[in-house]
Amino acid sequence: MKLLHLDSSILGDASASRQLSRAVVEAWSAVTADAQVTYRDLASDALSHFSAATLVAAGTPAELRDAAQKHEAELAERTLEEFLAADAIVIGAPMYNFAIPSQLKAWIDRIAVAGKSFKYTENGPVGLAGGKTVVIASSAGGIHAGQPSGQAHEDYLVRMLNFVGIDDIEIVRAEGLAYGEEPRAEAMKGAAQRISELFATA
């Protein structure tokens, strides 16, 4: 099994989403003998944001690209190939200002590619990247799950994954982390229990 592990928090070792995503990968690897993990830190090794330069690089024949265009095109291609090759994905997704980190959005912009991960038909869009299992390790300082304030966080990620054909999605959630030491500890404990439940019968 090829498992792609993504982190996007800017907080390093202090990050709750990083702690959770790491715990998910460890639990998954423990019950999957042949797991091959690829790790990408989208905060420390950030993709450039989607831009006109991205489109120009993609639309320029390989032999005519300058050094910057070559780098951009190769990075985009490698990111997409990693995603398509993965059987399972763990996404560390903290909430920043009611949304996912821009670093994670930059990754999504590289994997949502018409003709590769989805296509448009007479009956609407069809996802081409199905068959994968995704666990979202979600964290937030406040309480947002199921609320309008969470629509650009977990809801957005689920919508995008559904769009490219992925519907086997689980969420490990720790929220209310800014409400004090005790609520934070309880939230992390609940997330750890959720991880145990997900992989207890795997």
Backbone as a ProteinNet text record, in pm:
[ID]
protein_1_A
[PRIMARY]
MKLLHLDSSILGDASASRQLSRAVVEAWSAVTADAQVTYRDLASDALSHFSAATLVAAGTPAELRDAAQKHEAELAERTLEEFLAADAIVIGAPMYNFAIPSQLKAWIDRIAVAGKSFKYTENGPVGLAGGKTVVIASSAGGIHAGQPSGQAHEDYLVRMLNFVGIDDIEIVRAEGLAYGEEPRAEAMKGAAQRISELFATA
[TERTIARY]
83.1	0	86.8	58.8	129.8	49.3	108.8	42	110.5	36.1	87.7	49	147.4	127.3	158.9	58.8	73.9	53.2	143.3	124.2	122.8	45.2	37.6	44.8	56	64.1	197.8	195.4	317.9	378.4	318.9	358.8	463	511.4	614	567.3	654.5	623.7	509.8	475.5	365.9	229.5	228.3	104.1	22.3	-104.7	-195.5	-224	-242.2	-273.3	-156.4	-32.8	83.9	88.5	58.6	55.3	-47.9	-163.5	-270.3	-238.1	-186.9	-156.3	-47.6	51.4	158	101.1	9.4	-51.6	-133.8	-201.8	-279.6	-187.8	-79.2	14.6	76.7	112.7	171.3	72.2	-53.5	-155.8	-183.6	-189.2	-215.4	-100.1	22	139.1	146.9	102.3	108.5	17.9	-90	-184	-171.1	-74.5	-52.9	94.6	126.6	267	344.4	278.4	350.1	334.6	300.6	279.2	409.2	403.1	514.9	473.6	535.7	492.9	579	512.3	577.5	530.6	624.4	589.1	618.3	522	539.3	498.2	591.8	564.6	535.5	409.8	369	396.3	433.1	466.8	614.4	701	844.5	896.9	827.3	866.4	745.4	705.2	577.8	579.9	467.8	445.8	415.5	455.3	415.9	264.8	204.8	61.9	29.7	-84.5	-130.2	-135.8	-77	-65.2	-59.4	-52	-36.9	91.2	195.6	322.8	306.5	220.6	193	130.8	33.1	-35.2	57.3	139	232.5	331.9	382.9	479	417	293.2	225.5	197.6	171.2	136.6	253.7	372.3	491.8	554.7	585.1	651.2	778.4	804.9	915.9	1048.6	1070.5	1199.5	1213.7	1103.8	1108.2	1100.5	1086.6	1075	1208.3	1201.5	1321.5	1336.3	1439.6	1468.1	1352.8	1294.3	1183.7	1061.2	1031.8	917.4	938.4	1059.8	1091.6	1070.9	1118.3	1101.3	953.5	877.5	734.7	659.9	686.8	617.4	653.1	779.7	822	762.8	756.7	698.7	550.8	479.5	336.9	313.2	394.1	378.5	408.7	515.3	551.2	443.6	388.4	283.5	160.6	121.1	4.6	30.1	147.1	178.7	178.8	231.5	229.9	86.9	1.9	-138.5	-206.7	-190.2	-257	-206.6	-79	-20.6	-59.3	-102.2	-131.2	-257.7	-250	-368.7	-443.3	-368.5	-425	-353.7	-426.5	-370.7	-411	-315	-342.1	-310.8	-409.9	-395.3	-404.1	-295.5	-297.8	-353.4	-468.1	-540.4	-584.6	-500.6	-544.3	-635.4	-711.6	-791.4	-717	-702	-645.9	-749.9	-798.7	-893.9	-1012.3	-1070.5	-1190.4	-1168.3	-1042.7	-1015.9	-894.5	-868	-746.4	-625.7	-505.2	-386	-368.5	-315	-293.4	-196.8	-105.5	-11.6	-85.4	-188.9	-268.1	-353.2	-403.1	-478.6	-389.3	-261.7	-169.4	-152.7	-151.5	-142.5	-267.9	-384.4	-510	-512.7	-461.8	-460.1	-370.7	-276.7	-189.3	-247.5	-337.9	-390.2	-528.6	-594	-723.3	-697.1	-672.8	-631.5	-728.2	-792.8	-887	-816.2	-880.1	-822.9	-732	-696.3	-607.9	-680.1	-734.5	-803.8	-955.1	-1000.3	-1144	-1162.7	-1285	-1317.6	-1460.4	-1489.1	-1625.2	-1691.3	-1818	-1895.5	-2027.6	-2108.5	-2239.7	-2326.3	-2299.7	-2379.3	-2311.7	-2203.9	-2135.5	-1998.7	-1931.9	-1796.8	-1795.2	-1688	-1668.3	-1527.6	-1516.9	-1386.4	-1313.1	-1181.9	-1100	-1001.3	-1004.4	-904.7	-966.1	-1071.1	-1137.9	-1053.9	-1106.4	-1037.8	-938.4	-928.8	-835.8	-911.7	-841	-894.4	-820.1	-893.8	-833.8	-874.9	-778.1	-806.5	-760.4	-851.6	-820.6	-796.6	-677.7	-645.1	-671.6	-787.3	-837.1	-818.8	-777.2	-765	-814.3	-864.6	-914.1	-912.8	-889.3	-889.7	-1028.9	-1128.7	-1267.6	-1346.7	-1479.7	-1570.4	-1640.1	-1610	-1660.5	-1722.5	-1696.9	-1747.7	-1899.8	-1952.1	-2096.9	-2157.4	-2074.1	-2121.1	-2085.2	-2155.3	-2118.7	-1972.5	-1917.8	-1778.7	-1679.1	-1726.5	-1637.8	-1644.3	-1721.2	-1743.6	-1618.6	-1525.4	-1402.7	-1288.6	-1323.5	-1222.1	-1251.1	-1309.6	-1337.3	-1433.1	-1539.3	-1638.9	-1576.2	-1487.9	-1421.4	-1334.3	-1256.6	-1170.2	-1251.1	-1358.8	-1443.6	-1502.8	-1547.6	-1606.1	-1504.2	-1383.8	-1280.2	-1242.4	-1230.4	-1197.2	-1308.6	-1433.9	-1546.7	-1541.2	-1504.2	-1500.5	-1404.6	-1292	-1195.9	-1222.1	-1336	-1378.2	-1355.2	-1309.3	-1279.2	-1395.1	-1454.2	-1564.3	-1540	-1427.1	-1390.6	-1305.1	-1372.4	-1306.1	-1344.6	-1244.6	-1267.2	-1203	-1260.4	-1206.3	-1170.3	-1047.3	-1002.3	-993.4	-1072.9	-1091.4	-1053.1	-980.2	-954.4	-984.6	-1091.8	-1126.9	-1151.6	-1164.9	-1173.9	-1039.1	-931.8	-797.8	-751.6	-813.9	-774.3	-857.6	-941.6	-1032.9	-971.1	-846.8	-779.8	-712	-629.3	-551.2	-639.7	-741.7	-827.3	-908.5	-975.7	-1046.2	-952.2	-830.9	-735.2	-699	-671.2	-634.5	-748.4	-870.9	-985.8	-1005.9	-984.3	-999.8	-896.3	-772.9	-667.6	-691.6	-742.9	-775	-885.6	-986.9	-1095.2	-1047.9	-956	-901.4	-819.7	-742.9	-663.6	-754.3	-867.1	-963.1	-1023.2	-1049	-1103.6	-1005.4	-877.1	-774.7	-772.1	-780.5	-781.7	-901.4	-1014.9	-1137.2	-1123.7	-1063.8	-1052.2	-967.6	-864.7	-770.8	-777.8	-875	-885.6	-917.2	-997.4	-1040	-980.2	-881.7	-821.1	-739.5
-119.6	0	125	214.6	342.4	445.9	497.3	592.1	728.1	827.8	964.2	1041.9	1093	1166.5	1313.7	1399	1542.2	1618.7	1711.3	1806.3	1946.4	2035.8	2173.3	2278.1	2236	2332.2	2404.2	2533.1	2612.3	2606.4	2528.8	2531.2	2426.5	2349	2250.6	2150.4	2119.5	2018	2058.4	2187.3	2233.6	2212.6	2163.5	2149.7	2028.9	2052.2	1942.4	1856.3	1919.4	1840.9	1751.9	1799.1	1715.5	1595.6	1617.7	1506.9	1403.1	1451.3	1359.1	1286.7	1359.2	1292.7	1187.5	1218.9	1122.4	998.8	1019.5	906.5	819.9	884	808.2	723.1	781.1	707.2	591.3	615.5	508.9	395.4	430.5	328.1	251.6	320.7	258	164.6	213.2	132.1	7	18.7	-94.3	-209.5	-176.7	-282.3	-314.3	-251.8	-274.9	-304.8	-432.1	-474	-415.6	-393.9	-350.2	-200.8	-121.9	21.1	91.4	165.9	248.3	394.4	463.9	599.5	703.6	795.2	913.1	1033.7	1111.5	1225.9	1357.1	1449	1582.3	1685.9	1774.3	1884.4	2007.5	2039.3	2147.4	2285.4	2290.1	2417.8	2450.6	2354.6	2380.5	2367.8	2290.1	2273.5	2308.9	2435.3	2478.6	2483.2	2443.2	2463.2	2610.4	2662.6	2799	2802.2	2916	2927.6	2923.7	2870.6	2858.5	2996.9	3012.7	3145.4	3135.5	3252.4	3255.1	3184.4	3197.7	3131.8	2980.2	2928.4	2784.7	2741	2817.2	2783.3	2795.7	2899.8	2918.8	2803.6	2762.8	2652.8	2524.7	2497.9	2376.1	2379.7	2498.3	2510.1	2528.2	2538.6	2555.2	2419.3	2388.2	2260	2242.7	2120.9	2094.4	2149.4	2136.6	2178.2	2331	2403.6	2549.8	2616.7	2538.7	2596.7	2652.2	2767.8	2818	2745.7	2779.6	2706	2715.2	2834.1	2852.6	2773.4	2775.2	2700.3	2550.4	2506.6	2364.4	2319	2399.9	2366.4	2359.9	2459.4	2465.6	2346.4	2314.3	2203.6	2069.9	2049.9	1923.9	1907.8	2015.8	2010.5	1976.2	2039.2	2012.1	1867.3	1818.9	1681.3	1580.4	1604.9	1513.4	1510	1626.2	1634.4	1556.6	1573.7	1501.9	1351.9	1311	1168.3	1102.1	1171.3	1117.2	1093.1	1189.6	1178.5	1063	1055.2	951.1	811.5	800.7	670.8	621.9	711.7	674.6	590.5	488	409.5	472.4	540.6	602.6	734.8	828.6	961.4	1007.1	1061.4	1123.9	1272.1	1355	1499.4	1570.6	1632.2	1715.8	1851.5	1887.7	2007	2094.1	2185	2280.4	2385.4	2454.6	2567	2697.2	2776.7	2911.2	3010.6	3096	3200.3	3141.9	3036	2970.4	2892	2863.6	2790.9	2700.9	2620.8	2540	2631	2588.4	2667.7	2687.5	2802.3	2828.8	2727.7	2673.3	2572.6	2446.3	2409.6	2292.6	2322.9	2443.8	2483.9	2477.3	2516.7	2509.4	2365.4	2270.6	2128.5	2084.7	2125.1	2089.5	2142.4	2263.6	2321	2243	2165.6	2084.1	1945.9	1897.7	1762.4	1763	1877.7	1889.6	1933.5	1837.4	1865.6	1796.6	1875.7	1820.2	1720.4	1606.5	1502.7	1407.9	1442.2	1359.1	1307.8	1397.3	1355	1375.6	1445.5	1458.3	1494.5	1480.5	1522.3	1574	1657.5	1705.9	1624.8	1590.6	1515.5	1588.3	1533	1592.8	1594.5	1501.7	1491.7	1557.2	1631	1698	1638	1684.3	1636.8	1493.1	1422	1285	1274.7	1225.2	1206.9	1088.3	1101.3	995.6	935.9	982.7	940.3	858.2	784.1	703.4	584.6	510.9	392.6	419.8	543.2	578.6	595.3	575	602.9	723.1	817.2	938.1	955.5	989.3	1030.3	1174.3	1260.8	1401.1	1419.4	1466.1	1497.8	1646	1677.2	1814.3	1874.1	2000	2069.1	2211.9	2266.2	2403.5	2458.2	2586.5	2649.7	2663.1	2681	2692.4	2567.7	2579.5	2469	2503.2	2427.7	2463.4	2348.1	2225.1	2111	2116.3	2105.7	2108.4	2246.5	2349.5	2487.4	2561.7	2673	2752.4	2796.4	2816.7	2861.3	2753.4	2628.9	2520	2482.8	2557.2	2518.6	2528.4	2615.3	2628.4	2545.3	2459.5	2374.6	2228.8	2154.8	2013.3	1995.3	2075.5	2060.1	2080.3	2179.2	2206.5	2088.4	2034.6	1922.1	1801.8	1771.7	1659.2	1683.5	1806.6	1839.2	1822	1869.1	1856.4	1710.7	1633.5	1491.7	1417.4	1449.2	1390.8	1427.4	1550.5	1599.6	1518.8	1475.2	1396.1	1245.8	1209.9	1069.8	994	1060.8	992.4	1011.3	899.6	909.2	827.7	757.6	682.7	775.3	857.1	962.7	952.8	954.5	958.6	1085.7	1138.1	1258.4	1229.2	1260.5	1257.9	1403.2	1441.5	1583	1618	1728.7	1788.5	1936.8	1982.4	2123.6	2181.6	2312	2379.3	2383.8	2376.1	2364.6	2493.1	2605.4	2733.6	2767.6	2675.4	2704.5	2680.2	2636.4	2611.9	2476.9	2453.6	2330.5	2206.5	2213.6	2095.3	2062.7	2160.8	2129.5	2077.4	2132.6	2086	1939.9	1908.1	1770.7	1674.2	1716.1	1630.5	1611.5	1719	1709.5	1615.2	1625.6	1537.9	1393.4	1375.7	1241	1179.9	1260	1210.6	1174.8	1255.1	1226	1097.4	1078.1	955.4	833.3	846.8	737.5	707.3	813.2	796.2	720.2	750.2	679.4	532.5	503.8	365.3	290.1	355.3	292.3	264.4	357.4	341	220.2	193	87.7	-35	-39	-153.7	-282.7	-273	-394.4	-401.8	-312.4	-311	-437.1
0	0	0	-91.7	-96.3	-18.6	88.1	175.7	164.9	125	113.5	238.1	309.2	434.8	412	430.5	408.8	538	568.6	677.8	620	682.9	632.7	742	867	977	977.3	1014.1	1023.7	1163.7	1254.5	1395.5	1434.3	1340.9	1373.4	1477.4	1573.2	1673.7	1766.4	1770.5	1855.8	1790.7	1668.5	1592.3	1634.3	1662.3	1694.8	1572.3	1456.3	1335.9	1297	1320.4	1292.3	1386.9	1513.7	1609	1566.4	1523.6	1484.1	1354	1255.2	1127.9	1147.1	1231.5	1260.2	1329.1	1422.6	1493.6	1399.1	1304.6	1206.2	1120.3	1071.4	986.6	1063.5	1188.1	1269.8	1290.6	1318.4	1339.6	1211.1	1101.5	971.4	933.7	954.4	920.6	1007.1	1132.1	1224.9	1182.4	1111.7	1070	921.5	853.6	710.8	689.3	677	674.6	557.5	444.4	324	297	398.4	378.8	338.9	230.5	184.4	198.3	294.4	327.7	256.4	188.3	130.8	210.1	260.8	345.7	274.7	281.2	225.8	329.2	361.9	453.7	368.5	353.7	265.6	324.6	452.2	514.8	496.7	526.8	517.7	374.1	292.1	151	65.8	75	18.2	-133.8	-192.3	-334.5	-358.1	-473	-505.5	-527.5	-502.7	-524	-673.6	-704	-841.9	-904.6	-1021.8	-1080.5	-1233	-1294.9	-1439.9	-1482.3	-1400.5	-1432.2	-1435.3	-1347.5	-1345.4	-1477.1	-1523	-1646.9	-1768	-1767.8	-1878.8	-1885	-1768.6	-1764.5	-1818.7	-1777.4	-1822.1	-1971.3	-2025.1	-2165.5	-2259.6	-2204.3	-2286.8	-2316	-2440.4	-2471.8	-2388.5	-2344.3	-2253	-2304.6	-2435.7	-2490.4	-2496	-2478	-2485.6	-2347.7	-2242.4	-2109.2	-2060.7	-1993.1	-1927.1	-1793.5	-1716.3	-1592.5	-1493.5	-1479.4	-1384.7	-1428.4	-1556.3	-1607.7	-1594.2	-1617.2	-1604	-1459.7	-1364.8	-1223.1	-1186.7	-1228.2	-1196.5	-1255.8	-1381.3	-1447.5	-1384.2	-1352.3	-1290.8	-1151.7	-1076.1	-941.9	-947.8	-1039.8	-1055.3	-1097.1	-1190.8	-1239.3	-1129.2	-1053.5	-945.7	-836.7	-804.8	-703	-746.2	-870.9	-923.4	-927.4	-973	-982.2	-844.4	-743.3	-606.3	-560.3	-587.6	-548	-620.2	-751.3	-828	-791.8	-756.1	-724.3	-585.3	-498.2	-359.1	-348	-264.1	-230	-113	-27.6	91.8	117.3	175.7	201.4	340.6	413.7	542.7	527.5	556.8	537.4	671.7	713.3	832.6	795.8	854.6	809.9	927.4	973.1	1073.8	1010.9	1093.9	1045.7	1071.2	966.2	977.5	926.3	1013.4	971.4	895.5	952.4	902	773.1	737.7	613.4	631.7	529.3	530.1	505.8	543.1	513.3	363	325.1	182.3	121.3	204.1	154.5	109.6	183.9	146.6	23.6	14	-105.9	-229.7	-216.3	-329.9	-376.1	-281.3	-317.2	-391.6	-342.4	-408	-550.8	-570	-704.1	-799.9	-745.7	-830.2	-859.1	-773.8	-795.2	-860.3	-862.3	-930.4	-1074	-1160.3	-1297.8	-1394.7	-1477.7	-1575.1	-1666.6	-1686.1	-1770.4	-1695.4	-1573.8	-1491.6	-1367.4	-1286.9	-1164.6	-1173.9	-1278.1	-1304.4	-1451.9	-1497.9	-1634.2	-1636.6	-1733.2	-1753.5	-1863.5	-1840.9	-1938.8	-1963.4	-2050.8	-2078.2	-1952.9	-1862.5	-1740.4	-1620.1	-1647.1	-1536.5	-1510.1	-1404.4	-1373.7	-1322.8	-1355.9	-1309.9	-1252	-1129.2	-1067	-1125.8	-1141.4	-1200.6	-1100.3	-975.6	-877	-765.1	-796.7	-695.4	-651	-554.1	-504.9	-394.3	-351.2	-243.6	-112.8	-3.3	129.2	186.1	242	296.9	442.7	526.3	663.7	678.3	718	743	892.1	928.1	1067.2	1086.3	1141	1147	1285.6	1288.8	1417.3	1403.7	1515.4	1515.7	1657.4	1668.9	1799.7	1856.2	1768.4	1810.9	1776.4	1782.5	1750.5	1619.4	1515.1	1382.2	1304.5	1341.9	1265.5	1258	1136.9	1117.9	1123.4	1138.1	1146.1	1017.8	988.5	870.2	871.5	990.7	1001.1	961.4	945.4	907	759.9	682.7	543.4	456.5	493.5	413.9	471.3	566.2	630.4	595.5	686.9	660.9	542.9	539.9	433.6	295.9	286.2	158.4	116.4	210.1	177.7	130.1	200.4	160.6	22.2	-3	-133.1	-245.6	-223.8	-326.6	-351.4	-243.2	-258.6	-331.4	-297.3	-369.7	-517.1	-546.2	-684.6	-771	-711.7	-789.9	-775.9	-715.8	-715.3	-586.2	-481.1	-355.1	-257.4	-215.4	-119.3	7.4	14.3	135.2	222.3	303.1	379.7	527	612.5	756.7	812.1	920.2	982.7	1128	1162.9	1301.8	1345	1443.6	1472.6	1616.8	1629.8	1761.4	1748.6	1810.9	1802.7	1941.3	1946.8	2076	2146.1	2068.9	2126.7	2194.9	2161.2	2221	2344	2389.2	2499.8	2637	2639.7	2767.3	2768.7	2868	2874.8	2885.1	2970.5	2989.2	2863.7	2800.8	2675.7	2566.7	2560	2459.9	2485.3	2611.6	2645.9	2613.8	2642.4	2614.8	2464.7	2388.8	2243.5	2183.2	2229.1	2177.5	2220.2	2340.4	2388.2	2303	2271.1	2187.3	2048.3	1992.8	1859.7	1862.3	1969.1	1982.4	1989.5	2058.3	2067.4	1930.2	1855.1	1720.5	1631.6	1643.1	1566.6	1604.5	1733.1	1779.7	1722.9	1719.3	1665.4	1515.8	1443.6	1298.5	1260.5	1340.1	1301.7	1391.5	1481.6	1574.2	1500.9	1394.6	1322.9	1183.6	1157.3	1022.2	998
[MASK]
++++++++++++++++++++++++++++++++++++++++++++++++++++++++++++++++++++++++++++++++++++++++++++++++++++++++++++++++++++++++++++++++++++++++++++++++++++++++++++++++++++++++++++++++++++++++++++++++++++++++++

